[in-house]
Amino acid sequence: MKTYFQRVQEQTPTRFWINNVTREQARLAIAAGACGCTQNPAYTWKMLSNPEEKDYALEILGDIMAREKDDNEALVQLQYALVEKIAQIFLPIYEATGGKAGYVSIQGNPFREDVQSILRCARYNTRKCPNIMAKIPATAEGLKAIEILVRERVPINATEVMAVRQAVDVCRAYQRGSKGMDHPAPIYFSHIAGIYDEHLKNVVRENGISITPDVLWQAGVSVGKKAYYMTRSICPEMGFISGGARGLHHFTEMVGADAVVTINWQGTADKLIQQDPVVVENFLRPTPDYVVDELVQKLEDYRRGHFLDAIQPEEYEDFGPVVLFRNSFEEAWTKALALIAQLRNE
């Protein structure tokens, strides 16, 4: 009996990646049809606080702390060591597909996202494993780093994309960096539809905005659709990832796109396998005009995400949904640093 994800891959161009996984979840996801993985800066804390992985992660951390006195640097090394193990699990997929699948992306210290810090971390993380992909925020600083890393043939996942303009700017950075190159390394941009929706829901609740729930439900996916079609017309070789799922629809509504959808195992992937829905290419349905009209009229951050000239690169880092996403990374990174400090004191 084939799983829902296996049927999605047979019947559509949509692919399933798993997010922030333990080693066991990685194996379960691959068995269910996953062909790639994303890890973010919250991953180390997830592993350090996971009952099944805590001892394993602490053992690796202990070895690192014995030789590395800087806590932030120790955490960067721990993140790489943990992600490398996941990359090894996905390596057979990478090898079997000739490098077309089986990637595991990794993002660095969320408190150090200037160009030089991003470059240093990306080069460190991709220096050994061929299927590790550098995950770079699509901010003003990140876009500069992306252009440089493209020239260096580093595989890239441009993340924290909430606005159509960000996705287009990633295209432009890639085109500048790859100009004149034969067979540049693969690049994706990740539109974080789920976090975008979470931010808009917070805005609606906090400001008492009256908006049709059915319309609000479509916000993140609708911006993702526009970003997808615009980037395909500008730079068809760039891949599209939809991420940050906060509901099952953040996967099912993307089915039909020539894209990757990255979801958590627990609470999303496992539920979809259990529910085993019918495979329907929902992505191919256009967003109704009345949906876009109400969202644009009532939510400024939707307008900024939807219209190409409604936001500028210097504003990306402070864009509400980007801040929400980054805050979750910073919180987890801070908790991991606090644990390292505690271990040193003990």
PDB file of C-alpha atoms in Angstrom, residues 158-324:
ATOM      1  CA  ALA A 158      17.217  31.062   0.295  1.00  0.00           C
ATOM      2  CA  THR A 159      14.899  31.119   3.293  1.00  0.00           C
ATOM      3  CA  GLU A 160      12.712  33.539   5.280  1.00  0.00           C
ATOM      4  CA  VAL A 161      10.962  34.564   2.057  1.00  0.00           C
ATOM      5  CA  MET A 162       7.605  36.071   2.994  1.00  0.00           C
ATOM      6  CA  ALA A 163       7.091  38.585   0.155  1.00  0.00           C
ATOM      7  CA  VAL A 164       6.960  38.125  -3.602  1.00  0.00           C
ATOM      8  CA  ARG A 165       9.643  40.812  -3.928  1.00  0.00           C
ATOM      9  CA  GLN A 166      12.054  38.749  -1.825  1.00  0.00           C
ATOM     10  CA  ALA A 167      11.667  35.761  -4.148  1.00  0.00           C
ATOM     11  CA  VAL A 168      12.261  37.934  -7.206  1.00  0.00           C
ATOM     12  CA  ASP A 169      15.350  39.444  -5.571  1.00  0.00           C
ATOM     13  CA  VAL A 170      16.712  35.948  -4.951  1.00  0.00           C
ATOM     14  CA  CYS A 171      16.269  35.293  -8.685  1.00  0.00           C
ATOM     15  CA  ARG A 172      18.222  38.438  -9.538  1.00  0.00           C
ATOM     16  CA  ALA A 173      21.025  37.595  -7.095  1.00  0.00           C
ATOM     17  CA  TYR A 174      21.260  34.095  -8.560  1.00  0.00           C
ATOM     18  CA  GLN A 175      21.348  35.403 -12.120  1.00  0.00           C
ATOM     19  CA  ARG A 176      24.132  37.873 -11.286  1.00  0.00           C
ATOM     20  CA  GLY A 177      26.152  35.237  -9.449  1.00  0.00           C
ATOM     21  CA  SER A 178      25.728  32.508 -12.078  1.00  0.00           C
ATOM     22  CA  LYS A 179      26.299  34.681 -15.150  1.00  0.00           C
ATOM     23  CA  GLY A 180      28.608  32.882 -17.559  1.00  0.00           C
ATOM     24  CA  MET A 181      28.713  29.703 -15.435  1.00  0.00           C
ATOM     25  CA  ASP A 182      28.116  26.230 -16.776  1.00  0.00           C
ATOM     26  CA  HIS A 183      26.002  24.026 -14.501  1.00  0.00           C
ATOM     27  CA  PRO A 184      25.867  26.159 -11.332  1.00  0.00           C
ATOM     28  CA  ALA A 185      24.904  24.487  -8.059  1.00  0.00           C
ATOM     29  CA  PRO A 186      21.183  24.140  -7.363  1.00  0.00           C
ATOM     30  CA  ILE A 187      19.284  26.934  -5.652  1.00  0.00           C
ATOM     31  CA  TYR A 188      15.845  27.067  -4.060  1.00  0.00           C
ATOM     32  CA  PHE A 189      13.888  29.816  -2.395  1.00  0.00           C
ATOM     33  CA  SER A 190      11.689  28.952   0.574  1.00  0.00           C
ATOM     34  CA  HIS A 191       8.441  30.832   0.910  1.00  0.00           C
ATOM     35  CA  ILE A 192       7.339  30.311   4.519  1.00  0.00           C
ATOM     36  CA  ALA A 193       3.577  30.242   3.995  1.00  0.00           C
ATOM     37  CA  GLY A 194       2.720  28.871   7.440  1.00  0.00           C
ATOM     38  CA  ILE A 195       4.645  31.505   9.401  1.00  0.00           C
ATOM     39  CA  TYR A 196       3.216  34.199   7.130  1.00  0.00           C
ATOM     40  CA  ASP A 197      -0.288  33.000   7.986  1.00  0.00           C
ATOM     41  CA  GLU A 198       0.550  32.819  11.689  1.00  0.00           C
ATOM     42  CA  HIS A 199       1.727  36.434  11.616  1.00  0.00           C
ATOM     43  CA  LEU A 200      -1.399  37.636   9.815  1.00  0.00           C
ATOM     44  CA  LYS A 201      -3.633  35.789  12.295  1.00  0.00           C
ATOM     45  CA  ASN A 202      -1.781  37.501  15.144  1.00  0.00           C
ATOM     46  CA  VAL A 203      -2.322  40.890  13.494  1.00  0.00           C
ATOM     47  CA  VAL A 204      -6.034  40.176  13.030  1.00  0.00           C
ATOM     48  CA  ARG A 205      -6.456  39.079  16.640  1.00  0.00           C
ATOM     49  CA  GLU A 206      -4.388  41.849  18.217  1.00  0.00           C
ATOM     50  CA  ASN A 207      -6.066  44.612  16.200  1.00  0.00           C
ATOM     51  CA  GLY A 208      -9.620  43.277  16.195  1.00  0.00           C
ATOM     52  CA  ILE A 209      -9.750  43.220  12.381  1.00  0.00           C
ATOM     53  CA  SER A 210     -12.935  41.804  10.883  1.00  0.00           C
ATOM     54  CA  ILE A 211     -12.019  39.531   7.997  1.00  0.00           C
ATOM     55  CA  THR A 212     -13.641  36.473   6.416  1.00  0.00           C
ATOM     56  CA  PRO A 213     -11.953  33.371   7.928  1.00  0.00           C
ATOM     57  CA  ASP A 214     -12.094  31.543   4.579  1.00  0.00           C
ATOM     58  CA  VAL A 215     -10.202  34.428   2.977  1.00  0.00           C
ATOM     59  CA  LEU A 216      -7.567  34.631   5.705  1.00  0.00           C
ATOM     60  CA  TRP A 217      -7.008  30.865   5.390  1.00  0.00           C
ATOM     61  CA  GLN A 218      -5.738  31.377   1.826  1.00  0.00           C
ATOM     62  CA  ALA A 219      -3.299  34.236   2.471  1.00  0.00           C
ATOM     63  CA  GLY A 220       0.034  32.435   2.708  1.00  0.00           C
ATOM     64  CA  VAL A 221      -0.635  29.990  -0.102  1.00  0.00           C
ATOM     65  CA  SER A 222      -1.843  32.801  -2.392  1.00  0.00           C
ATOM     66  CA  VAL A 223       1.409  34.758  -1.963  1.00  0.00           C
ATOM     67  CA  GLY A 224       3.354  31.532  -2.487  1.00  0.00           C
ATOM     68  CA  LYS A 225       1.498  30.928  -5.752  1.00  0.00           C
ATOM     69  CA  LYS A 226       2.295  34.399  -7.043  1.00  0.00           C
ATOM     70  CA  ALA A 227       5.969  34.065  -6.052  1.00  0.00           C
ATOM     71  CA  TYR A 228       6.109  30.668  -7.770  1.00  0.00           C
ATOM     72  CA  TYR A 229       4.726  31.852 -11.097  1.00  0.00           C
ATOM     73  CA  MET A 230       6.731  35.088 -11.143  1.00  0.00           C
ATOM     74  CA  THR A 231      10.045  33.390 -10.409  1.00  0.00           C
ATOM     75  CA  ARG A 232       9.424  30.663 -12.971  1.00  0.00           C
ATOM     76  CA  SER A 233       9.024  33.318 -15.648  1.00  0.00           C
ATOM     77  CA  ILE A 234      12.215  35.109 -14.563  1.00  0.00           C
ATOM     78  CA  CYS A 235      14.455  32.218 -13.547  1.00  0.00           C
ATOM     79  CA  PRO A 236      12.888  28.800 -14.287  1.00  0.00           C
ATOM     80  CA  GLU A 237      15.960  26.919 -13.094  1.00  0.00           C
ATOM     81  CA  MET A 238      15.447  28.097  -9.506  1.00  0.00           C
ATOM     82  CA  GLY A 239      13.545  25.664  -7.293  1.00  0.00           C
ATOM     83  CA  PHE A 240      10.615  26.520  -5.053  1.00  0.00           C
ATOM     84  CA  ILE A 241      10.116  25.337  -1.473  1.00  0.00           C
ATOM     85  CA  SER A 242       6.996  25.993   0.572  1.00  0.00           C
ATOM     86  CA  GLY A 243       7.616  25.769   4.302  1.00  0.00           C
ATOM     87  CA  GLY A 244       6.599  26.676   7.822  1.00  0.00           C
ATOM     88  CA  ALA A 245       3.436  24.561   7.753  1.00  0.00           C
ATOM     89  CA  ARG A 246       0.956  25.386  10.496  1.00  0.00           C
ATOM     90  CA  GLY A 247      -1.852  23.243   9.111  1.00  0.00           C
ATOM     91  CA  LEU A 248      -2.311  20.274   6.809  1.00  0.00           C
ATOM     92  CA  HIS A 249      -3.492  22.622   4.066  1.00  0.00           C
ATOM     93  CA  HIS A 250      -0.003  24.089   3.860  1.00  0.00           C
ATOM     94  CA  PHE A 251       0.905  20.805   2.198  1.00  0.00           C
ATOM     95  CA  THR A 252      -2.319  19.778   0.457  1.00  0.00           C
ATOM     96  CA  GLU A 253      -2.907  23.211  -1.115  1.00  0.00           C
ATOM     97  CA  MET A 254       0.575  23.113  -2.651  1.00  0.00           C
ATOM     98  CA  VAL A 255       0.065  19.750  -4.360  1.00  0.00           C
ATOM     99  CA  GLY A 256       0.378  20.182  -8.115  1.00  0.00           C
ATOM    100  CA  ALA A 257       3.257  22.666  -8.011  1.00  0.00           C
ATOM    101  CA  ASP A 258       6.662  21.697  -9.393  1.00  0.00           C
ATOM    102  CA  ALA A 259       7.951  22.301  -5.909  1.00  0.00           C
ATOM    103  CA  VAL A 260       9.149  20.958  -2.600  1.00  0.00           C
ATOM    104  CA  VAL A 261       6.962  21.222   0.491  1.00  0.00           C
ATOM    105  CA  THR A 262       8.772  20.894   3.790  1.00  0.00           C
ATOM    106  CA  ILE A 263       6.826  19.864   6.883  1.00  0.00           C
ATOM    107  CA  ASN A 264       7.435  18.533  10.382  1.00  0.00           C
ATOM    108  CA  TRP A 265       7.100  14.807  10.941  1.00  0.00           C
ATOM    109  CA  GLN A 266       5.100  15.027  14.145  1.00  0.00           C
ATOM    110  CA  GLY A 267       1.759  16.753  13.769  1.00  0.00           C
ATOM    111  CA  THR A 268       1.817  17.158   9.978  1.00  0.00           C
ATOM    112  CA  ALA A 269       3.492  14.349   8.020  1.00  0.00           C
ATOM    113  CA  ASP A 270       2.272  11.646  10.385  1.00  0.00           C
ATOM    114  CA  LYS A 271      -1.278  13.035  10.282  1.00  0.00           C
ATOM    115  CA  LEU A 272      -1.341  13.152   6.488  1.00  0.00           C
ATOM    116  CA  ILE A 273      -0.142   9.552   6.348  1.00  0.00           C
ATOM    117  CA  GLN A 274      -2.836   8.566   8.840  1.00  0.00           C
ATOM    118  CA  GLN A 275      -5.628  10.498   7.096  1.00  0.00           C
ATOM    119  CA  ASP A 276      -4.423   9.403   3.633  1.00  0.00           C
ATOM    120  CA  PRO A 277      -6.329  12.078   1.681  1.00  0.00           C
ATOM    121  CA  VAL A 278      -7.081  11.918  -2.030  1.00  0.00           C
ATOM    122  CA  VAL A 279      -4.327  13.414  -4.198  1.00  0.00           C
ATOM    123  CA  VAL A 280      -5.727  16.586  -5.776  1.00  0.00           C
ATOM    124  CA  GLU A 281      -3.679  19.234  -7.600  1.00  0.00           C
ATOM    125  CA  ASN A 282      -5.072  22.128  -5.561  1.00  0.00           C
ATOM    126  CA  PHE A 283      -2.177  24.429  -6.441  1.00  0.00           C
ATOM    127  CA  LEU A 284      -3.367  24.740 -10.034  1.00  0.00           C
ATOM    128  CA  ARG A 285      -6.529  26.550  -8.986  1.00  0.00           C
ATOM    129  CA  PRO A 286      -6.043  30.336  -9.186  1.00  0.00           C
ATOM    130  CA  THR A 287      -6.654  32.444  -6.093  1.00  0.00           C
ATOM    131  CA  PRO A 288     -10.041  34.202  -6.513  1.00  0.00           C
ATOM    132  CA  ASP A 289      -9.859  37.978  -6.975  1.00  0.00           C
ATOM    133  CA  TYR A 290     -12.225  38.588  -4.064  1.00  0.00           C
ATOM    134  CA  VAL A 291      -9.770  36.801  -1.751  1.00  0.00           C
ATOM    135  CA  VAL A 292      -6.841  38.995  -2.797  1.00  0.00           C
ATOM    136  CA  ASP A 293      -9.017  42.126  -2.684  1.00  0.00           C
ATOM    137  CA  GLU A 294     -10.142  41.592   0.917  1.00  0.00           C
ATOM    138  CA  LEU A 295      -6.671  40.656   2.103  1.00  0.00           C
ATOM    139  CA  VAL A 296      -5.077  43.697   0.437  1.00  0.00           C
ATOM    140  CA  GLN A 297      -7.765  46.013   1.777  1.00  0.00           C
ATOM    141  CA  LYS A 298      -7.603  44.833   5.384  1.00  0.00           C
ATOM    142  CA  LEU A 299      -4.032  43.658   5.983  1.00  0.00           C
ATOM    143  CA  GLU A 300      -1.075  45.925   5.232  1.00  0.00           C
ATOM    144  CA  ASP A 301       1.428  43.089   5.623  1.00  0.00           C
ATOM    145  CA  TYR A 302      -0.464  41.088   3.018  1.00  0.00           C
ATOM    146  CA  ARG A 303      -0.293  44.037   0.646  1.00  0.00           C
ATOM    147  CA  ARG A 304       3.465  44.274   1.245  1.00  0.00           C
ATOM    148  CA  GLY A 305       3.866  40.554   0.658  1.00  0.00           C
ATOM    149  CA  HIS A 306       1.679  40.433  -2.435  1.00  0.00           C
ATOM    150  CA  PHE A 307       2.697  43.479  -4.478  1.00  0.00           C
ATOM    151  CA  LEU A 308       6.151  43.607  -6.007  1.00  0.00           C
ATOM    152  CA  ASP A 309       6.951  47.234  -5.179  1.00  0.00           C
ATOM    153  CA  ALA A 310       5.271  47.383  -1.752  1.00  0.00           C
ATOM    154  CA  ILE A 311       8.446  46.453   0.155  1.00  0.00           C
ATOM    155  CA  GLN A 312      12.160  47.154  -0.336  1.00  0.00           C
ATOM    156  CA  PRO A 313      15.187  44.958   0.455  1.00  0.00           C
ATOM    157  CA  GLU A 314      16.277  47.109   3.403  1.00  0.00           C
ATOM    158  CA  GLU A 315      12.847  46.386   4.952  1.00  0.00           C
ATOM    159  CA  TYR A 316      12.982  42.593   4.718  1.00  0.00           C
ATOM    160  CA  GLU A 317      14.741  42.021   8.026  1.00  0.00           C
ATOM    161  CA  ASP A 318      12.085  43.994   9.930  1.00  0.00           C
ATOM    162  CA  PHE A 319       9.072  42.663   8.010  1.00  0.00           C
ATOM    163  CA  GLY A 320       6.601  41.273  10.569  1.00  0.00           C
ATOM    164  CA  PRO A 321       6.485  37.609   9.476  1.00  0.00           C
ATOM    165  CA  VAL A 322      10.277  37.525   9.047  1.00  0.00           C
ATOM    166  CA  VAL A 323      10.686  38.860  12.596  1.00  0.00           C
ATOM    167  CA  LEU A 324       8.270  36.221  13.928  1.00  0.00           C
TER     168      LEU A 324
END
